[in-house]
Amino acid sequence: MMESSETSAQAGETVTVSLTVNGEPRQLQVTPNVVLLDALRDDLRLTGTKKGCDHGQCGACTVHVDGKAVNSCLRLAVMCEGRHVTTVEGLARDGQLHPVQRAFLEHDAYQCGYCTPGQMMSAAALLEDERIAADDASVREAMSGNLCRCGAYKNILEAIQDARRDVTAGTGEGA
Amino acid sequence: MDTQVIGHRTPRVDGENKLTGRADYTTDWYVEDMLHGYPVPASIAHGTLEALDIEPVLAMPGVVAVYHHGNFPRLYRSPSSQAHQDQVSEVRLPFEDERIHYDGQYVAMVVAERYEQARAAAQALQARYRQDDGARPGLLYTREDGRPLESEGGSRGDPESAYERAPVKIDHVYGIAPESHMQMEMHATLAQWRDGRLIVHESSQGVIYQQKAMARIFDLPEEQVEVISHYIGSGFGNKLFMWPHAVAVAAAARELGRPVKAVLPRQQDMESGGNRPASRQRLRLAADEQGRLQSMRHDSTTETSFVHPYVDSVGSPTLSLYACDNAAISQHLLEVNHGTPCPMRAPGEVSGIYALECAMDELAIALDMDPLELRRRNYNHEDPAKGLPWSSKHLDTCYDSAARRFGWERRDSAVGSMTEGDEILGWGMATSSWFAGRQPCMARVELRADGTVLAACGTQDIGTGTYTVVAQTVAELTGVPLDRVEVRLGESSLPAGPLSGGSMATATTLPAVAAAVRAAIDELKEVATDEDAPFTGADPDGLTFRDGALVDAQGKRVTFDELLTGQKLGSVNGDGQAAPGDEQQQYSFRSFGAHFVEVRWDPAITRLRVSRVVSSIDIGRAVNPATARNQVEGAIVMGMGMGLFEKLDYDPRDARLINNNYSDYIVTSHADMPDIDVELLDNPDYAFNEFGARGVGEIGLTGIAPAIANAVYHATGKRIRELPITIDKLLDI
Amino acid sequence: MRSFAYRTAEDISQAVTTHGADDHVAYVAGGTTLLDLVKLDVMRPSQLVDINRLPLSEVETLDDGRLRIGATVTNTDLAHHPEVKARYPLLSQALLSGASTQLRNMATTAGNVMQRTRCPYYRDASAACNRREPGSGCDAMHGINRMHAVLGVSDACIATHPSDMCVAMAAIGATLTLEGPEGVREMAFNDFHRLPGEQPEKEHELRPGELITHVTLDTPVEGAGAHYLKLRDRASYEFALASAGAVVAVEDGMIREARLALGGVATKPWRAHEAEQALHDQPASIETFEMAAEAALQDAVPHEHNAFKIPLARQAIVRALREACKDAENANPQR
């Protein structure tokens, strides 16, 4: 983790937060009560990350912070000084879809698509996490923080297990 | 019809947009100078707003305006006519008066420069209420029935005396808790006014309807309103017709001369953005000793709000599903102090089929008969409600196939008899059904000089795959590959298309698109046979169009892009329209299917899980088997929620909504997933339309909750007649 | 979410100084409870002190065999820590049964000790709630109280403590290290959370400005088996209706030592001492487990919608004990 300077802001005061988003250094000008999710969307216009509940109850806003899947609706932007954030816009590399994206397309692992960025960010992190077993039941449990009201879970599971073959074969690289 | 693209699985044409974050949902729109609106919800359900302390809020950082009853511009109500397509979800305008009719009704809307500023100001706004006693609680907490609805009644034969005469009968009351759509994308509106013209981005299942309703409310010519909805984070019915937030946002944008966007917080979306109303249903069924139905009576009560009379028509399937000479339905409507209900996936029928299919299970038990056998003995070949033959019914095949794949013949009918370790297996089944409807529709197709084809229609893709099935239709009829077909939907300026609802969009849209393709090809033939054209002087009717080219009898072949380029034309256009016709007088149209469910019940820890679902569904032709199957699988997931988890909890003391969030309102999670085996029969229904497709969005949901309830009875011996079947109802206290 | 100030702290003393023992200042680490409640307008801090940079992210085994967990160790890292999995499987199971992958990646050990109730009336700033607003009344008492507590309730409050992690810690036994303006002190985990009594707003024994810096687990019961069972409506991502965490050591078919704690049914993480006494030196049998379950719930007080939790909690206890005994057998086949 990058060392960074102290942050101090009065209520309502706008401060600069420097962070890395999808590999690019970015700066945010935000007050302390701005949430990472809203900063990504409203300020950086990275609108792929979605708001479904704003309370950590649905998973639509899942992004990676320093490689870990988190709910961006429950993290203040000012808490992200020096952090590395990856959103769905950073999942594809060099114009190539991430194996999880390819598998979601192939398996029709979505319907309306609104929870999909969050699903894929969780899936991409899961496939890189050796602590989570590869069997279907473990994947289902690990993915339960991403609700899909369209109910595409069957195809989501199939897509993740399919992408696993690509990721473990080394053709893909986790975000 | 021998097809190359239709009926074949293909990835969604809009898939990559959804997978990369590029898909532009309403919430994703930002325009220059845009302000953020944040509605302020009432914290009482019954009473009067007495005061709002506006001044301190106006002084807060970034706050531009606060709208409320005292300063909201005068607007007109929409007539809310289905026939005129200006239907709205709630006829009452926002801030119309100071009466509060339900928890979460808007009392104000703050508009600010930043989202955080609008939210902080909305939370800081102090409101004073006079709360009246006697808030009417939901249907589940009262014995009141409300007023009878003549329009929802129907009968044949003499069900009352047939019931009295019959040897075997059951008489039970079933209840369903109010449910929330919980679509992932909350209601959202971005409104902007340009030179007197209103442009609205809305997460909408019906851009044409919203255009017309907005025109009525703001007293504008329809062409001065444009409604755009390219991607919808689904709707399940609560985005069919416009809600008051959209009116508030559009009015604020007009008053301020700046674009305004509001995305409802989830809490508000659940309080004031629609719900499936609770229902109470009495089923009286009677049969002879052989299980032949002698009498069916289905008397229902549903609830609505005090500001909009929404009727969830629950009884109608009972008149059509089985052969029975004596049948009657009736319905009452009760106003309660809840937010206004609206259609929710398979509206009405899913609730009615729940009660009917549980009652059939109870009748089978009373007859000591296998529940599947009871359905078979009452199979019908025509619609008894209309006296017309079914256009295409293969429910018997559904029963056979699903029962075989499920292993139904191994079922031991004795309650609690099938054990595995700590667990008891319960097996239940139910019939599934949804009427097949079609609306008039227009579409436009352009063959373009760059070799691409554009198809456009003012309908929407709510995640069901409309973009893809339209592209498949164009590709099928032109031979142009899918990657050269562009589809535009979700704009009210496009040729008028249908609501994305009632499983009607595919059956309605594709014939119009096909007509437009043919019109464009006819136009191309005219161009091709003009002077100085490749087929000058030829009879246009002698030319055929295949694989993207015109071909004459001699085998001369010119692709449409070569032709257009040579003629210095950018494109040729075809307008098409289609509507239901005489077939409606010859047949009755309905889809059927069967669900078989296994639950696992661990009585020592009161743990109930759905472990297996096997379904066979006949929807006519599945235009895209991948997206169609996904619809049914997803409906099963939602049906598990209806059966086991979902309930809007309104406090009966004051009618306030207690569980207005994704944590306390439980929907099915990934870990709840059973093994699901869905089969779609492929029996094109050409009487219905040229593609034989009847639609698939709703049907999968019908029958799941009763199949679960029936399986729960088989496992536990407990007949739970009020959904959802939660742990507390299964425990002996 | 209203306006507030924000400041990072680099070390513990700076954090404590910055906090200044001001009631309106809150420490923030994972933020999963705090920001949720600030958005609901239930908590209205004037300032947040970010403690994520404090050197409190380590898990270490002390010389006496106890395990010391830093305040900011995430639930995920704690659940998967090799020492936790090997020596404190109950804690690992409890952690992994809570919330979601993403929330566990954010939520911290000390934050989870400080987790707030999920009572919907507490979470609704316009409802009457003695815990949120002392003296305002309790809308849950005669309201929708299906999720509410049956143990440790008072006339002022029946809100359930929601944590799974804390149930495991209550059973295992632990010591909290607290640091504040008056220095460092230690407190037994089971003394930390308060029963609501007449003052439900006083949820714990933290003094103004104090920070939980570490949780140190007692040495594990030798040769014991463990099981955490969480019963709820859906299979994941939901709070418990009833949960039981059991640690049982069995010798020659007799229970040598048992630890039992309950979640989802009590106003604080609930160590079931009466049940433990009923188990001690008794045969490891279903009959014994049922007697223990009776003992654990003997003082339970139901309300209109939550009476089912009493038999449900008994069921959770019996099954958790059975599974813990099986686990003990598997771990120690010679006994």
GROMACS .gro file of N, CA, C and O in nm, chain A residues 33-34 38 41-43 45 47-48 50-55 57-58 88-89 97 101 104-108 110-114 116 120 140-141 143-144 147 149-157, chain B residues 9 12 15 18-19 21 25 27-28 30 114-116 119 180-182 184-186 232-234 236 266-267 344 462-463 626-627 630-631 633-634 637 646 661-663 667-671 673 676:
model
  376
   33ASN      N    1  -1.805   1.426   0.316
   33ASN     CA    2  -1.924   1.340   0.311
   33ASN      C    3  -1.954   1.287   0.171
   33ASN      O    4  -2.063   1.239   0.145
   34VAL      N    5  -1.856   1.296   0.082
   34VAL     CA    6  -1.874   1.235  -0.051
   34VAL      C    7  -1.828   1.089  -0.045
   34VAL      O    8  -1.719   1.059   0.003
   38ASP      N    9  -2.026   0.774  -0.531
   38ASP     CA   10  -2.073   0.897  -0.596
   38ASP      C   11  -1.957   0.972  -0.660
   38ASP      O   12  -1.975   1.035  -0.765
   41ARG      N   13  -1.881   0.816  -0.994
   41ARG     CA   14  -1.985   0.842  -1.093
   41ARG      C   15  -1.996   0.992  -1.124
   41ARG      O   16  -1.987   1.033  -1.240
   42ASP      N   17  -2.018   1.072  -1.020
   42ASP     CA   18  -2.049   1.213  -1.043
   42ASP      C   19  -1.924   1.292  -1.085
   42ASP      O   20  -1.934   1.386  -1.164
   43ASP      N   21  -1.808   1.257  -1.030
   43ASP     CA   22  -1.688   1.337  -1.055
   43ASP      C   23  -1.600   1.279  -1.165
   43ASP      O   24  -1.551   1.352  -1.250
   45ARG      N   25  -1.708   1.039  -1.372
   45ARG     CA   26  -1.800   0.992  -1.476
   45ARG      C   27  -1.771   0.846  -1.514
   45ARG      O   28  -1.790   0.808  -1.630
   47THR      N   29  -1.941   0.567  -1.482
   47THR     CA   30  -2.078   0.533  -1.443
   47THR      C   31  -2.108   0.383  -1.453
   47THR      O   32  -2.221   0.341  -1.431
   48GLY      N   33  -2.007   0.305  -1.486
   48GLY     CA   34  -2.029   0.160  -1.489
   48GLY      C   35  -2.060   0.105  -1.352
   48GLY      O   36  -2.133   0.007  -1.339
   50LYS      N   37  -2.258   0.087  -1.024
   50LYS     CA   38  -2.399   0.123  -1.006
   50LYS      C   39  -2.437   0.137  -0.860
   50LYS      O   40  -2.382   0.073  -0.773
   51LYS      N   41  -2.538   0.217  -0.838
   51LYS     CA   42  -2.598   0.230  -0.705
   51LYS      C   43  -2.730   0.154  -0.703
   51LYS      O   44  -2.819   0.182  -0.783
   52GLY      N   45  -2.741   0.058  -0.612
   52GLY     CA   46  -2.866  -0.018  -0.603
   52GLY      C   47  -2.934  -0.002  -0.469
   52GLY      O   48  -3.055  -0.021  -0.458
   53CYS      N   49  -2.858   0.030  -0.365
   53CYS     CA   50  -2.918   0.043  -0.232
   53CYS      C   51  -2.853   0.152  -0.151
   53CYS      O   52  -2.915   0.208  -0.062
   54ASP      N   53  -2.727   0.179  -0.177
   54ASP     CA   54  -2.650   0.283  -0.106
   54ASP      C   55  -2.621   0.246   0.039
   54ASP      O   56  -2.579   0.332   0.115
   55HIS      N   57  -2.642   0.120   0.076
   55HIS     CA   58  -2.620   0.080   0.216
   55HIS      C   59  -2.548  -0.054   0.229
   55HIS      O   60  -2.563  -0.122   0.331
   57GLN      N   61  -2.611  -0.334   0.085
   57GLN     CA   62  -2.708  -0.443   0.093
   57GLN      C   63  -2.733  -0.515  -0.039
   57GLN      O   64  -2.812  -0.608  -0.043
   58CYS      N   65  -2.669  -0.469  -0.148
   58CYS     CA   66  -2.700  -0.531  -0.278
   58CYS      C   67  -2.578  -0.567  -0.361
   58CYS      O   68  -2.585  -0.658  -0.442
   88VAL      N   69  -1.539  -0.144  -1.320
   88VAL     CA   70  -1.568  -0.229  -1.437
   88VAL      C   71  -1.503  -0.173  -1.563
   88VAL      O   72  -1.463  -0.249  -1.652
   89GLU      N   73  -1.486  -0.041  -1.568
   89GLU     CA   74  -1.423   0.018  -1.687
   89GLU      C   75  -1.276  -0.025  -1.699
   89GLU      O   76  -1.217  -0.014  -1.807
   97LEU      N   77  -1.155  -0.811  -2.361
   97LEU     CA   78  -1.242  -0.834  -2.247
   97LEU      C   79  -1.173  -0.926  -2.146
   97LEU      O   80  -1.100  -1.017  -2.185
  101GLN      N   81  -1.572  -1.117  -1.825
  101GLN     CA   82  -1.662  -1.048  -1.918
  101GLN      C   83  -1.697  -1.139  -2.036
  101GLN      O   84  -1.813  -1.147  -2.077
  104PHE      N   85  -1.939  -1.401  -1.916
  104PHE     CA   86  -2.073  -1.347  -1.892
  104PHE      C   87  -2.147  -1.329  -2.024
  104PHE      O   88  -2.266  -1.356  -2.034
  105LEU      N   89  -2.078  -1.285  -2.127
  105LEU     CA   90  -2.141  -1.268  -2.259
  105LEU      C   91  -2.185  -1.404  -2.312
  105LEU      O   92  -2.300  -1.422  -2.355
  106GLU      N   93  -2.097  -1.499  -2.306
  106GLU     CA   94  -2.122  -1.631  -2.363
  106GLU      C   95  -2.235  -1.704  -2.291
  106GLU      O   96  -2.318  -1.769  -2.353
  107HIS      N   97  -2.239  -1.690  -2.158
  107HIS     CA   98  -2.338  -1.764  -2.078
  107HIS      C   99  -2.465  -1.685  -2.052
  107HIS      O  100  -2.551  -1.731  -1.977
  108ASP      N  101  -2.477  -1.567  -2.109
  108ASP     CA  102  -2.595  -1.483  -2.087
  108ASP      C  103  -2.618  -1.465  -1.936
  108ASP      O  104  -2.729  -1.482  -1.886
  110TYR      N  105  -2.674  -1.242  -1.727
  110TYR     CA  106  -2.735  -1.115  -1.687
  110TYR      C  107  -2.868  -1.103  -1.760
  110TYR      O  108  -2.900  -1.181  -1.850
  111GLN      N  109  -2.946  -1.007  -1.718
  111GLN     CA  110  -3.062  -0.968  -1.799
  111GLN      C  111  -3.057  -0.817  -1.816
  111GLN      O  112  -3.011  -0.767  -1.917
  112CYS      N  113  -3.104  -0.746  -1.713
  112CYS     CA  114  -3.105  -0.600  -1.729
  112CYS      C  115  -2.965  -0.541  -1.728
  112CYS      O  116  -2.943  -0.433  -1.783
  113GLY      N  117  -2.870  -0.610  -1.667
  113GLY     CA  118  -2.731  -0.565  -1.672
  113GLY      C  119  -2.691  -0.468  -1.563
  113GLY      O  120  -2.574  -0.427  -1.558
  114TYR      N  121  -2.783  -0.432  -1.477
  114TYR     CA  122  -2.754  -0.325  -1.381
  114TYR      C  123  -2.667  -0.376  -1.264
  114TYR      O  124  -2.581  -0.304  -1.216
  116THR      N  125  -2.468  -0.620  -1.304
  116THR     CA  126  -2.363  -0.697  -1.370
  116THR      C  127  -2.221  -0.646  -1.342
  116THR      O  128  -2.131  -0.727  -1.314
  120MET      N  129  -1.944  -0.887  -1.177
  120MET     CA  130  -1.816  -0.922  -1.242
  120MET      C  131  -1.697  -0.881  -1.155
  120MET      O  132  -1.596  -0.952  -1.153
  140ARG      N  133  -2.112  -1.987  -0.486
  140ARG     CA  134  -2.244  -1.927  -0.462
  140ARG      C  135  -2.244  -1.846  -0.333
  140ARG      O  136  -2.296  -1.736  -0.327
  141GLU      N  137  -2.186  -1.904  -0.229
  141GLU     CA  138  -2.180  -1.833  -0.100
  141GLU      C  139  -2.097  -1.705  -0.115
  141GLU      O  140  -2.139  -1.598  -0.071
  143MET      N  141  -2.046  -1.530  -0.368
  143MET     CA  142  -2.111  -1.433  -0.458
  143MET      C  143  -2.243  -1.380  -0.401
  143MET      O  144  -2.313  -1.303  -0.468
  144SER      N  145  -2.277  -1.421  -0.281
  144SER     CA  146  -2.409  -1.384  -0.228
  144SER      C  147  -2.420  -1.238  -0.187
  144SER      O  148  -2.530  -1.191  -0.158
  147LEU      N  149  -2.668  -0.920  -0.521
  147LEU     CA  150  -2.804  -0.962  -0.553
  147LEU      C  151  -2.834  -0.935  -0.699
  147LEU      O  152  -2.787  -0.836  -0.756
  149ARG      N  153  -3.179  -0.924  -0.909
  149ARG     CA  154  -3.323  -0.938  -0.902
  149ARG      C  155  -3.379  -1.005  -1.028
  149ARG      O  156  -3.487  -1.063  -1.024
  150CYS      N  157  -3.307  -0.994  -1.139
  150CYS     CA  158  -3.351  -1.068  -1.258
  150CYS      C  159  -3.332  -1.218  -1.237
  150CYS      O  160  -3.389  -1.298  -1.309
  151GLY      N  161  -3.249  -1.254  -1.141
  151GLY     CA  162  -3.233  -1.395  -1.104
  151GLY      C  163  -3.147  -1.476  -1.197
  151GLY      O  164  -3.170  -1.595  -1.218
  152ALA      N  165  -3.042  -1.414  -1.252
  152ALA     CA  166  -2.957  -1.485  -1.349
  152ALA      C  167  -2.847  -1.566  -1.282
  152ALA      O  168  -2.743  -1.592  -1.342
  153TYR      N  169  -2.869  -1.604  -1.157
  153TYR     CA  170  -2.763  -1.669  -1.080
  153TYR      C  171  -2.708  -1.796  -1.147
  153TYR      O  172  -2.589  -1.823  -1.142
  154LYS      N  173  -2.797  -1.874  -1.208
  154LYS     CA  174  -2.751  -2.000  -1.269
  154LYS      C  175  -2.644  -1.971  -1.373
  154LYS      O  176  -2.539  -2.033  -1.376
  155ASN      N  177  -2.673  -1.873  -1.458
  155ASN     CA  178  -2.578  -1.841  -1.564
  155ASN      C  179  -2.455  -1.769  -1.509
  155ASN      O  180  -2.345  -1.783  -1.563
  156ILE      N  181  -2.474  -1.692  -1.403
  156ILE     CA  182  -2.359  -1.625  -1.341
  156ILE      C  183  -2.261  -1.729  -1.288
  156ILE      O  184  -2.140  -1.719  -1.311
  157LEU      N  185  -2.313  -1.830  -1.221
  157LEU     CA  186  -2.226  -1.936  -1.168
  157LEU      C  187  -2.154  -2.007  -1.282
  157LEU      O  188  -2.032  -2.027  -1.277
  184ARG      N  189  -2.976  -1.972  -3.046
  184ARG     CA  190  -2.911  -1.903  -2.935
  184ARG      C  191  -2.805  -1.808  -2.990
  184ARG      O  192  -2.721  -1.846  -3.071
  187ARG      N  193  -2.633  -1.162  -2.659
  187ARG     CA  194  -2.706  -1.035  -2.672
  187ARG      C  195  -2.626  -0.934  -2.754
  187ARG      O  196  -2.507  -0.918  -2.732
  190GLY      N  197  -2.483  -0.687  -2.534
  190GLY     CA  198  -2.411  -0.746  -2.422
  190GLY      C  199  -2.284  -0.673  -2.386
  190GLY      O  200  -2.258  -0.644  -2.269
  193LYS      N  201  -2.326  -0.370  -2.175
  193LYS     CA  202  -2.357  -0.397  -2.035
  193LYS      C  203  -2.236  -0.449  -1.959
  193LYS      O  204  -2.226  -0.432  -1.838
  194LEU      N  205  -2.145  -0.513  -2.029
  194LEU     CA  206  -2.032  -0.577  -1.961
  194LEU      C  207  -1.913  -0.485  -1.944
  194LEU      O  208  -1.818  -0.517  -1.874
  196GLY      N  209  -1.965  -0.138  -1.886
  196GLY     CA  210  -2.006  -0.015  -1.817
  196GLY      C  211  -2.050   0.094  -1.913
  196GLY      O  212  -2.079   0.205  -1.871
  200TYR      N  213  -2.775   0.369  -1.874
  200TYR     CA  214  -2.897   0.371  -1.794
  200TYR      C  215  -2.928   0.517  -1.758
  200TYR      O  216  -2.841   0.603  -1.761
  202THR      N  217  -2.973   0.659  -1.482
  202THR     CA  218  -2.890   0.710  -1.373
  202THR      C  219  -2.752   0.754  -1.422
  202THR      O  220  -2.684   0.827  -1.352
  203ASP      N  221  -2.711   0.706  -1.538
  203ASP     CA  222  -2.576   0.733  -1.586
  203ASP      C  223  -2.568   0.861  -1.670
  203ASP      O  224  -2.460   0.896  -1.718
  205TYR      N  225  -2.548   1.245  -1.744
  205TYR     CA  226  -2.506   1.373  -1.687
  205TYR      C  227  -2.506   1.474  -1.801
  205TYR      O  228  -2.454   1.444  -1.907
  289ARG      N  229  -2.494   1.975  -0.601
  289ARG     CA  230  -2.436   1.842  -0.591
  289ARG      C  231  -2.533   1.748  -0.523
  289ARG      O  232  -2.616   1.789  -0.442
  290TYR      N  233  -2.516   1.622  -0.551
  290TYR     CA  234  -2.600   1.518  -0.491
  290TYR      C  235  -2.591   1.524  -0.338
  290TYR      O  236  -2.693   1.520  -0.268
  291GLU      N  237  -2.469   1.533  -0.287
  291GLU     CA  238  -2.451   1.532  -0.140
  291GLU      C  239  -2.521   1.650  -0.076
  291GLU      O  240  -2.572   1.641   0.036
  294ARG      N  241  -2.897   1.583  -0.070
  294ARG     CA  242  -2.930   1.483   0.033
  294ARG      C  243  -2.922   1.544   0.173
  294ARG      O  244  -3.011   1.524   0.256
  355SER      N  245  -4.246  -0.612  -0.300
  355SER     CA  246  -4.179  -0.501  -0.367
  355SER      C  247  -4.106  -0.552  -0.491
  355SER      O  248  -4.050  -0.661  -0.491
  356HIS      N  249  -4.106  -0.470  -0.596
  356HIS     CA  250  -4.040  -0.511  -0.720
  356HIS      C  251  -3.891  -0.529  -0.700
  356HIS      O  252  -3.830  -0.619  -0.755
  357MET      N  253  -3.830  -0.441  -0.624
  357MET     CA  254  -3.688  -0.447  -0.595
  357MET      C  255  -3.601  -0.455  -0.722
  357MET      O  256  -3.496  -0.520  -0.722
  359MET      N  257  -3.322  -0.355  -0.966
  359MET     CA  258  -3.192  -0.308  -0.916
  359MET      C  259  -3.172  -0.158  -0.937
  359MET      O  260  -3.108  -0.091  -0.857
  360GLU      N  261  -3.220  -0.107  -1.050
  360GLU     CA  262  -3.206   0.038  -1.073
  360GLU      C  263  -3.330   0.108  -1.018
  360GLU      O  264  -3.442   0.085  -1.064
  361MET      N  265  -3.310   0.198  -0.925
  361MET     CA  266  -3.421   0.272  -0.870
  361MET      C  267  -3.483   0.360  -0.979
  361MET      O  268  -3.419   0.391  -1.080
  407ILE      N  269  -3.258  -0.008  -1.907
  407ILE     CA  270  -3.341  -0.004  -1.787
  407ILE      C  271  -3.291  -0.111  -1.691
  407ILE      O  272  -3.282  -0.227  -1.728
  408GLY      N  273  -3.257  -0.065  -1.570
  408GLY     CA  274  -3.210  -0.160  -1.467
  408GLY      C  275  -3.326  -0.241  -1.413
  408GLY      O  276  -3.348  -0.253  -1.294
  409SER      N  277  -3.402  -0.285  -1.505
  409SER     CA  278  -3.525  -0.363  -1.495
  409SER      C  279  -3.639  -0.288  -1.425
  409SER      O  280  -3.621  -0.178  -1.375
  411PHE      N  281  -3.998  -0.485  -1.387
  411PHE     CA  282  -4.096  -0.583  -1.338
  411PHE      C  283  -4.234  -0.522  -1.321
  411PHE      O  284  -4.313  -0.568  -1.239
  441ARG      N  285  -3.331   0.405  -0.238
  441ARG     CA  286  -3.401   0.277  -0.234
  441ARG      C  287  -3.523   0.282  -0.140
  441ARG      O  288  -3.629   0.228  -0.172
  442GLN      N  289  -3.508   0.349  -0.026
  442GLN     CA  290  -3.618   0.355   0.070
  442GLN      C  291  -3.741   0.418   0.005
  442GLN      O  292  -3.853   0.370   0.019
  519MET      N  293  -4.700  -0.597  -1.103
  519MET     CA  294  -4.569  -0.658  -1.078
  519MET      C  295  -4.570  -0.793  -1.146
  519MET      O  296  -4.665  -0.869  -1.135
  637ILE      N  297  -3.596  -0.417  -2.134
  637ILE     CA  298  -3.580  -0.407  -1.988
  637ILE      C  299  -3.492  -0.519  -1.935
  637ILE      O  300  -3.489  -0.545  -1.815
  638GLY      N  301  -3.421  -0.584  -2.027
  638GLY     CA  302  -3.334  -0.694  -1.986
  638GLY      C  303  -3.382  -0.827  -2.038
  638GLY      O  304  -3.318  -0.930  -2.020
  801ALA      N  305  -3.154  -1.866  -2.551
  801ALA     CA  306  -3.070  -1.831  -2.436
  801ALA      C  307  -3.139  -1.727  -2.349
  801ALA      O  308  -3.150  -1.743  -2.227
  802THR      N  309  -3.187  -1.620  -2.411
  802THR     CA  310  -3.250  -1.515  -2.331
  802THR      C  311  -3.386  -1.561  -2.279
  802THR      O  312  -3.427  -1.522  -2.170
  805ASN      N  313  -3.334  -1.783  -1.981
  805ASN     CA  314  -3.290  -1.696  -1.872
  805ASN      C  315  -3.412  -1.631  -1.803
  805ASN      O  316  -3.415  -1.618  -1.680
  806GLN      N  317  -3.512  -1.594  -1.882
  806GLN     CA  318  -3.633  -1.535  -1.825
  806GLN      C  319  -3.702  -1.632  -1.729
  806GLN      O  320  -3.746  -1.595  -1.621
  808GLU      N  321  -3.571  -1.903  -1.583
  808GLU     CA  322  -3.484  -1.932  -1.467
  808GLU      C  323  -3.491  -1.817  -1.366
  808GLU      O  324  -3.499  -1.838  -1.245
  809GLY      N  325  -3.488  -1.695  -1.419
  809GLY     CA  326  -3.495  -1.579  -1.330
  809GLY      C  327  -3.629  -1.569  -1.260
  809GLY      O  328  -3.638  -1.529  -1.144
  812VAL      N  329  -3.634  -1.789  -0.965
  812VAL     CA  330  -3.563  -1.725  -0.853
  812VAL      C  331  -3.655  -1.625  -0.783
  812VAL      O  332  -3.664  -1.621  -0.660
  821GLU      N  333  -4.052  -1.293   0.069
  821GLU     CA  334  -4.083  -1.153   0.042
  821GLU      C  335  -4.211  -1.106   0.107
  821GLU      O  336  -4.318  -1.164   0.090
  836ASN      N  337  -3.579  -0.154   0.268
  836ASN     CA  338  -3.441  -0.166   0.219
  836ASN      C  339  -3.410  -0.310   0.180
  836ASN      O  340  -3.487  -0.402   0.211
  837TYR      N  341  -3.297  -0.329   0.114
  837TYR     CA  342  -3.257  -0.459   0.062
  837TYR      C  343  -3.207  -0.555   0.170
  837TYR      O  344  -3.183  -0.672   0.142
  838SER      N  345  -3.190  -0.504   0.291
  838SER     CA  346  -3.145  -0.591   0.398
  838SER      C  347  -3.263  -0.654   0.471
  838SER      O  348  -3.260  -0.772   0.505
  842VAL      N  349  -3.484  -1.086  -0.063
  842VAL     CA  350  -3.502  -1.149  -0.194
  842VAL      C  351  -3.406  -1.267  -0.202
  842VAL      O  352  -3.316  -1.282  -0.120
  843THR      N  353  -3.425  -1.350  -0.301
  843THR     CA  354  -3.343  -1.470  -0.315
  843THR      C  355  -3.198  -1.433  -0.340
  843THR      O  356  -3.168  -1.352  -0.428
  844SER      N  357  -3.108  -1.492  -0.264
  844SER     CA  358  -2.965  -1.467  -0.285
  844SER      C  359  -2.905  -1.582  -0.367
  844SER      O  360  -2.968  -1.685  -0.388
  845HIS      N  361  -2.781  -1.560  -0.408
  845HIS     CA  362  -2.715  -1.661  -0.491
  845HIS      C  363  -2.704  -1.795  -0.418
  845HIS      O  364  -2.720  -1.901  -0.477
  846ALA      N  365  -2.680  -1.788  -0.285
  846ALA     CA  366  -2.664  -1.912  -0.210
  846ALA      C  367  -2.793  -1.993  -0.200
  846ALA      O  368  -2.790  -2.112  -0.168
  848MET      N  369  -2.973  -2.069  -0.448
  848MET     CA  370  -3.003  -2.130  -0.578
  848MET      C  371  -3.015  -2.281  -0.572
  848MET      O  372  -2.924  -2.351  -0.530
  851ILE      N  373  -3.168  -2.604  -1.114
  851ILE     CA  374  -3.282  -2.565  -1.197
  851ILE      C  375  -3.268  -2.630  -1.335
  851ILE      O  376  -3.163  -2.624  -1.397
   0.00000   0.00000   0.00000
